[in-house]
Amino acid sequence: MATYKLPISSDPRQRMTFNAGGMNVSLTMYYNPIPDGGQWFIDLADAESDEVLVSGYAIVCGAPILKRMTLPFYFRLIDTSGLNLNPYGGNDMGSRCELHVIEK
């Protein structure tokens, strides 16, 4: 199983394309400041066909993200402090919290 750290930042709206498990994927990650502390979400699409795979999926630390889907990969949001806390506010992403892609 290959694991990749995605180049994310605290920018409240980010878009990137990557290849995992032989699939070209377009990832959009965005921050919603409501409720207090906010929440990060992802949208996924097939980068070649633009078919939407996932829309508006909240990401959290400590749990495999989208592992039960039939995609050839899943995500894990890692709290580098070791406390396993979700990102609080918009500034934790890309610093304390890292997003990793794990191929199945």
GROMACS .gro file of N, CA and C in nm, residues 5-101:
model
  291
    5LYS      N    1   0.147   1.205   0.098
    5LYS     CA    2   0.103   1.326   0.169
    5LYS      C    3   0.068   1.430   0.063
    6LEU      N    4  -0.055   1.480   0.068
    6LEU     CA    5  -0.097   1.580  -0.030
    6LEU      C    6  -0.048   1.719   0.011
    7PRO      N    7  -0.013   1.804  -0.086
    7PRO     CA    8   0.038   1.938  -0.057
    7PRO      C    9  -0.077   2.036  -0.028
    8ILE      N   10  -0.129   2.031   0.093
    8ILE     CA   11  -0.241   2.118   0.130
    8ILE      C   12  -0.191   2.235   0.214
    9SER      N   13  -0.276   2.335   0.228
    9SER     CA   14  -0.244   2.454   0.308
    9SER      C   15  -0.369   2.498   0.382
   10SER      N   16  -0.361   2.612   0.446
   10SER     CA   17  -0.478   2.666   0.517
   10SER      C   18  -0.565   2.752   0.427
   11ASP      N   19  -0.533   2.758   0.298
   11ASP     CA   20  -0.618   2.829   0.202
   11ASP      C   21  -0.760   2.772   0.212
   12PRO      N   22  -0.862   2.856   0.231
   12PRO     CA   23  -0.997   2.804   0.254
   12PRO      C   24  -1.061   2.733   0.136
   13ARG      N   25  -1.002   2.742   0.018
   13ARG     CA   26  -1.052   2.669  -0.099
   13ARG      C   27  -0.932   2.627  -0.182
   14GLN      N   28  -0.915   2.495  -0.197
   14GLN     CA   29  -0.799   2.441  -0.267
   14GLN      C   30  -0.845   2.337  -0.367
   15ARG      N   31  -0.772   2.329  -0.477
   15ARG     CA   32  -0.803   2.228  -0.578
   15ARG      C   33  -0.672   2.170  -0.629
   16MET      N   34  -0.670   2.038  -0.644
   16MET     CA   35  -0.552   1.971  -0.696
   16MET      C   36  -0.593   1.845  -0.768
   17THR      N   37  -0.503   1.795  -0.849
   17THR     CA   38  -0.524   1.669  -0.920
   17THR      C   39  -0.410   1.576  -0.882
   18PHE      N   40  -0.442   1.449  -0.860
   18PHE     CA   41  -0.340   1.350  -0.827
   18PHE      C   42  -0.382   1.216  -0.883
   19ASN      N   43  -0.286   1.123  -0.886
   19ASN     CA   44  -0.312   0.988  -0.932
   19ASN      C   45  -0.291   0.893  -0.815
   20ALA      N   46  -0.390   0.808  -0.790
   20ALA     CA   47  -0.379   0.707  -0.684
   20ALA      C   48  -0.449   0.581  -0.732
   21GLY      N   49  -0.382   0.469  -0.720
   21GLY     CA   50  -0.441   0.342  -0.762
   21GLY      C   51  -0.475   0.338  -0.909
   22GLY      N   52  -0.399   0.412  -0.991
   22GLY     CA   53  -0.424   0.414  -1.134
   22GLY      C   54  -0.538   0.505  -1.177
   23MET      N   55  -0.588   0.585  -1.085
   23MET     CA   56  -0.701   0.673  -1.115
   23MET      C   57  -0.658   0.819  -1.101
   24ASN      N   58  -0.689   0.902  -1.202
   24ASN     CA   59  -0.663   1.046  -1.194
   24ASN      C   60  -0.782   1.111  -1.125
   25VAL      N   61  -0.753   1.180  -1.016
   25VAL     CA   62  -0.858   1.235  -0.931
   25VAL      C   63  -0.841   1.385  -0.916
   26SER      N   64  -0.952   1.455  -0.920
   26SER     CA   65  -0.955   1.598  -0.892
   26SER      C   66  -1.015   1.615  -0.751
   27LEU      N   67  -0.940   1.680  -0.664
   27LEU     CA   68  -0.982   1.702  -0.525
   27LEU      C   69  -1.003   1.850  -0.502
   28THR      N   70  -1.119   1.886  -0.450
   28THR     CA   71  -1.145   2.022  -0.404
   28THR      C   72  -1.167   2.013  -0.253
   29MET      N   73  -1.093   2.092  -0.180
   29MET     CA   74  -1.105   2.095  -0.034
   29MET      C   75  -1.143   2.237   0.006
   30TYR      N   76  -1.244   2.250   0.092
   30TYR     CA   77  -1.288   2.384   0.128
   30TYR      C   78  -1.331   2.390   0.274
   31TYR      N   79  -1.321   2.509   0.328
   31TYR     CA   80  -1.347   2.534   0.470
   31TYR      C   81  -1.476   2.613   0.487
   32ASN      N   82  -1.562   2.568   0.578
   32ASN     CA   83  -1.683   2.640   0.615
   32ASN      C   84  -1.666   2.684   0.760
   33PRO      N   85  -1.663   2.815   0.787
   33PRO     CA   86  -1.638   2.863   0.923
   33PRO      C   87  -1.755   2.845   1.020
   34ILE      N   88  -1.867   2.798   0.973
   34ILE     CA   89  -1.984   2.779   1.060
   34ILE      C   90  -2.004   2.630   1.080
   35PRO      N   91  -2.023   2.579   1.199
   35PRO     CA   92  -2.034   2.645   1.330
   35PRO      C   93  -1.898   2.687   1.384
   36ASP      N   94  -1.895   2.732   1.511
   36ASP     CA   95  -1.769   2.774   1.574
   36ASP      C   96  -1.663   2.668   1.555
   37GLY      N   97  -1.545   2.710   1.514
   37GLY     CA   98  -1.436   2.616   1.488
   37GLY      C   99  -1.432   2.568   1.346
   38GLY      N  100  -1.547   2.575   1.278
   38GLY     CA  101  -1.555   2.540   1.136
   38GLY      C  102  -1.538   2.393   1.105
   39GLN      N  103  -1.545   2.363   0.977
   39GLN     CA  104  -1.533   2.225   0.929
   39GLN      C  105  -1.475   2.228   0.789
   40TRP      N  106  -1.387   2.132   0.760
   40TRP     CA  107  -1.331   2.114   0.627
   40TRP      C  108  -1.409   2.006   0.553
   41PHE      N  109  -1.427   2.025   0.423
   41PHE     CA  110  -1.501   1.933   0.338
   41PHE      C  111  -1.421   1.903   0.212
   42ILE      N  112  -1.450   1.789   0.149
   42ILE     CA  113  -1.387   1.756   0.021
   42ILE      C  114  -1.493   1.719  -0.082
   43ASP      N  115  -1.461   1.749  -0.206
   43ASP     CA  116  -1.532   1.701  -0.324
   43ASP      C  117  -1.430   1.625  -0.406
   44LEU      N  118  -1.470   1.514  -0.465
   44LEU     CA  119  -1.383   1.435  -0.551
   44LEU      C  120  -1.451   1.415  -0.686
   45ALA      N  121  -1.371   1.419  -0.791
   45ALA     CA  122  -1.422   1.390  -0.925
   45ALA      C  123  -1.316   1.313  -1.002
   46ASP      N  124  -1.361   1.233  -1.097
   46ASP     CA  125  -1.270   1.167  -1.190
   46ASP      C  126  -1.212   1.278  -1.277
   47ALA      N  127  -1.080   1.295  -1.277
   47ALA     CA  128  -1.017   1.406  -1.348
   47ALA      C  129  -1.029   1.394  -1.499
   48GLU      N  130  -1.055   1.274  -1.550
   48GLU     CA  131  -1.065   1.255  -1.694
   48GLU      C  132  -1.207   1.276  -1.746
   49SER      N  133  -1.306   1.229  -1.670
   49SER     CA  134  -1.445   1.238  -1.717
   49SER      C  135  -1.526   1.347  -1.645
   50ASP      N  136  -1.470   1.405  -1.540
   50ASP     CA  137  -1.539   1.503  -1.454
   50ASP      C  138  -1.658   1.443  -1.380
   51GLU      N  139  -1.670   1.312  -1.377
   51GLU     CA  140  -1.777   1.247  -1.300
   51GLU      C  141  -1.755   1.274  -1.152
   52VAL      N  142  -1.859   1.325  -1.085
   52VAL     CA  143  -1.850   1.352  -0.943
   52VAL      C  144  -1.853   1.219  -0.867
   53LEU      N  145  -1.754   1.201  -0.780
   53LEU     CA  146  -1.744   1.079  -0.701
   53LEU      C  147  -1.795   1.101  -0.559
   54VAL      N  148  -1.764   1.218  -0.504
   54VAL     CA  149  -1.804   1.254  -0.367
   54VAL      C  150  -1.824   1.405  -0.365
   55SER      N  151  -1.927   1.450  -0.294
   55SER     CA  152  -1.952   1.593  -0.283
   55SER      C  153  -1.989   1.629  -0.139
   56GLY      N  154  -1.919   1.727  -0.084
   56GLY     CA  155  -1.953   1.778   0.048
   56GLY      C  156  -1.925   1.682   0.162
   57TYR      N  157  -1.817   1.607   0.154
   57TYR     CA  158  -1.784   1.507   0.257
   57TYR      C  159  -1.696   1.572   0.363
   58ALA      N  160  -1.743   1.574   0.488
   58ALA     CA  161  -1.667   1.632   0.599
   58ALA      C  162  -1.549   1.541   0.633
   59ILE      N  163  -1.433   1.600   0.656
   59ILE     CA  164  -1.315   1.521   0.691
   59ILE      C  165  -1.279   1.545   0.837
   60VAL      N  166  -1.239   1.437   0.904
   60VAL     CA  167  -1.205   1.441   1.046
   60VAL      C  168  -1.078   1.359   1.069
   61CYS      N  169  -1.011   1.387   1.179
   61CYS     CA  170  -0.891   1.312   1.217
   61CYS      C  171  -0.928   1.179   1.281
   62GLY      N  172  -0.840   1.082   1.264
   62GLY     CA  173  -0.851   0.957   1.337
   62GLY      C  174  -0.936   0.848   1.274
   63ALA      N  175  -0.996   0.874   1.161
   63ALA     CA  176  -1.080   0.772   1.097
   63ALA      C  177  -1.045   0.766   0.949
   64PRO      N  178  -1.043   0.645   0.891
   64PRO     CA  179  -1.021   0.637   0.747
   64PRO      C  180  -1.136   0.706   0.673
   65ILE      N  181  -1.102   0.791   0.579
   65ILE     CA  182  -1.201   0.870   0.506
   65ILE      C  183  -1.228   0.805   0.371
   66LEU      N  184  -1.351   0.767   0.347
   66LEU     CA  185  -1.398   0.705   0.222
   66LEU      C  186  -1.342   0.564   0.201
   67LYS      N  187  -1.298   0.498   0.305
   67LYS     CA  188  -1.239   0.365   0.290
   67LYS      C  189  -1.340   0.262   0.242
   68ARG      N  190  -1.466   0.278   0.277
   68ARG     CA  191  -1.568   0.180   0.239
   68ARG      C  192  -1.619   0.197   0.097
   69MET      N  193  -1.578   0.303   0.031
   69MET     CA  194  -1.620   0.323  -0.108
   69MET      C  195  -1.539   0.231  -0.198
   70THR      N  196  -1.581   0.217  -0.321
   70THR     CA  197  -1.513   0.129  -0.415
   70THR      C  198  -1.395   0.197  -0.485
   71LEU      N  199  -1.351   0.310  -0.434
   71LEU     CA  200  -1.234   0.378  -0.490
   71LEU      C  201  -1.108   0.296  -0.461
   72PRO      N  202  -1.003   0.309  -0.543
   72PRO     CA  203  -0.880   0.233  -0.519
   72PRO      C  204  -0.791   0.298  -0.412
   73PHE      N  205  -0.845   0.391  -0.336
   73PHE     CA  206  -0.769   0.463  -0.233
   73PHE      C  207  -0.866   0.516  -0.128
   74TYR      N  208  -0.809   0.564  -0.019
   74TYR     CA  209  -0.887   0.636   0.082
   74TYR      C  210  -0.796   0.742   0.142
   75PHE      N  211  -0.850   0.825   0.228
   75PHE     CA  212  -0.774   0.933   0.289
   75PHE      C  213  -0.762   0.912   0.440
   76ARG      N  214  -0.662   0.977   0.497
   76ARG     CA  215  -0.651   0.985   0.642
   76ARG      C  216  -0.601   1.125   0.675
   77LEU      N  217  -0.674   1.193   0.762
   77LEU     CA  218  -0.634   1.325   0.811
   77LEU      C  219  -0.558   1.303   0.941
   78ILE      N  220  -0.433   1.345   0.944
   78ILE     CA  221  -0.344   1.317   1.056
   78ILE      C  222  -0.313   1.445   1.133
   79ASP      N  223  -0.332   1.438   1.265
   79ASP     CA  224  -0.295   1.546   1.356
   79ASP      C  225  -0.151   1.520   1.398
   80THR      N  226  -0.058   1.602   1.350
   80THR     CA  227   0.084   1.580   1.378
   80THR      C  228   0.122   1.607   1.523
   81SER      N  229   0.032   1.667   1.602
   81SER     CA  230   0.061   1.689   1.744
   81SER      C  231   0.049   1.559   1.823
   82GLY      N  232  -0.016   1.458   1.762
   82GLY     CA  233  -0.037   1.332   1.831
   82GLY      C  234  -0.161   1.329   1.918
   83LEU      N  235  -0.233   1.439   1.926
   83LEU     CA  236  -0.353   1.446   2.010
   83LEU      C  237  -0.479   1.399   1.938
   84ASN      N  238  -0.469   1.379   1.806
   84ASN     CA  239  -0.581   1.332   1.725
   84ASN      C  240  -0.702   1.426   1.730
   85LEU      N  241  -0.674   1.555   1.727
   85LEU     CA  242  -0.780   1.657   1.729
   85LEU      C  243  -0.811   1.701   1.587
   86ASN      N  244  -0.938   1.725   1.561
   86ASN     CA  245  -0.979   1.778   1.431
   86ASN      C  246  -0.925   1.919   1.415
   87PRO      N  247  -0.911   1.965   1.291
   87PRO     CA  248  -0.869   2.103   1.270
   87PRO      C  249  -0.969   2.198   1.334
   88TYR      N  250  -0.919   2.297   1.404
   88TYR     CA  251  -1.006   2.397   1.466
   88TYR      C  252  -0.972   2.531   1.402
   89GLY      N  253  -1.071   2.592   1.343
   89GLY     CA  254  -1.045   2.714   1.268
   89GLY      C  255  -0.983   2.679   1.134
   90GLY      N  256  -0.956   2.778   1.056
   90GLY     CA  257  -0.906   2.753   0.921
   90GLY      C  258  -0.756   2.738   0.911
   91ASN      N  259  -0.683   2.761   1.021
   91ASN     CA  260  -0.537   2.767   1.011
   91ASN      C  261  -0.464   2.637   1.041
   92ASP      N  262  -0.532   2.535   1.090
   92ASP     CA  263  -0.466   2.410   1.126
   92ASP      C  264  -0.434   2.321   1.005
   93MET      N  265  -0.507   2.337   0.899
   93MET     CA  266  -0.489   2.251   0.783
   93MET      C  267  -0.356   2.285   0.715
   94GLY      N  268  -0.280   2.182   0.684
   94GLY     CA  269  -0.152   2.202   0.618
   94GLY      C  270  -0.038   2.228   0.714
   95SER      N  271  -0.068   2.256   0.840
   95SER     CA  272   0.037   2.271   0.940
   95SER      C  273   0.023   2.158   1.041
   96ARG      N  274  -0.068   2.172   1.137
   96ARG     CA  275  -0.088   2.065   1.235
   96ARG      C  276  -0.157   1.944   1.174
   97CYS      N  277  -0.244   1.966   1.078
   97CYS     CA  278  -0.320   1.856   1.015
   97CYS      C  279  -0.272   1.834   0.872
   98GLU      N  280  -0.241   1.707   0.841
   98GLU     CA  281  -0.195   1.669   0.708
   98GLU      C  282  -0.294   1.570   0.648
   99LEU      N  283  -0.315   1.581   0.518
   99LEU     CA  284  -0.403   1.489   0.448
   99LEU      C  285  -0.321   1.390   0.367
  100HIS      N  286  -0.342   1.261   0.394
  100HIS     CA  287  -0.268   1.154   0.327
  100HIS      C  288  -0.364   1.071   0.243
  101VAL      N  289  -0.315   1.023   0.128
  101VAL     CA  290  -0.387   0.930   0.042
  101VAL      C  291  -0.322   0.794   0.059
   0.00000   0.00000   0.00000
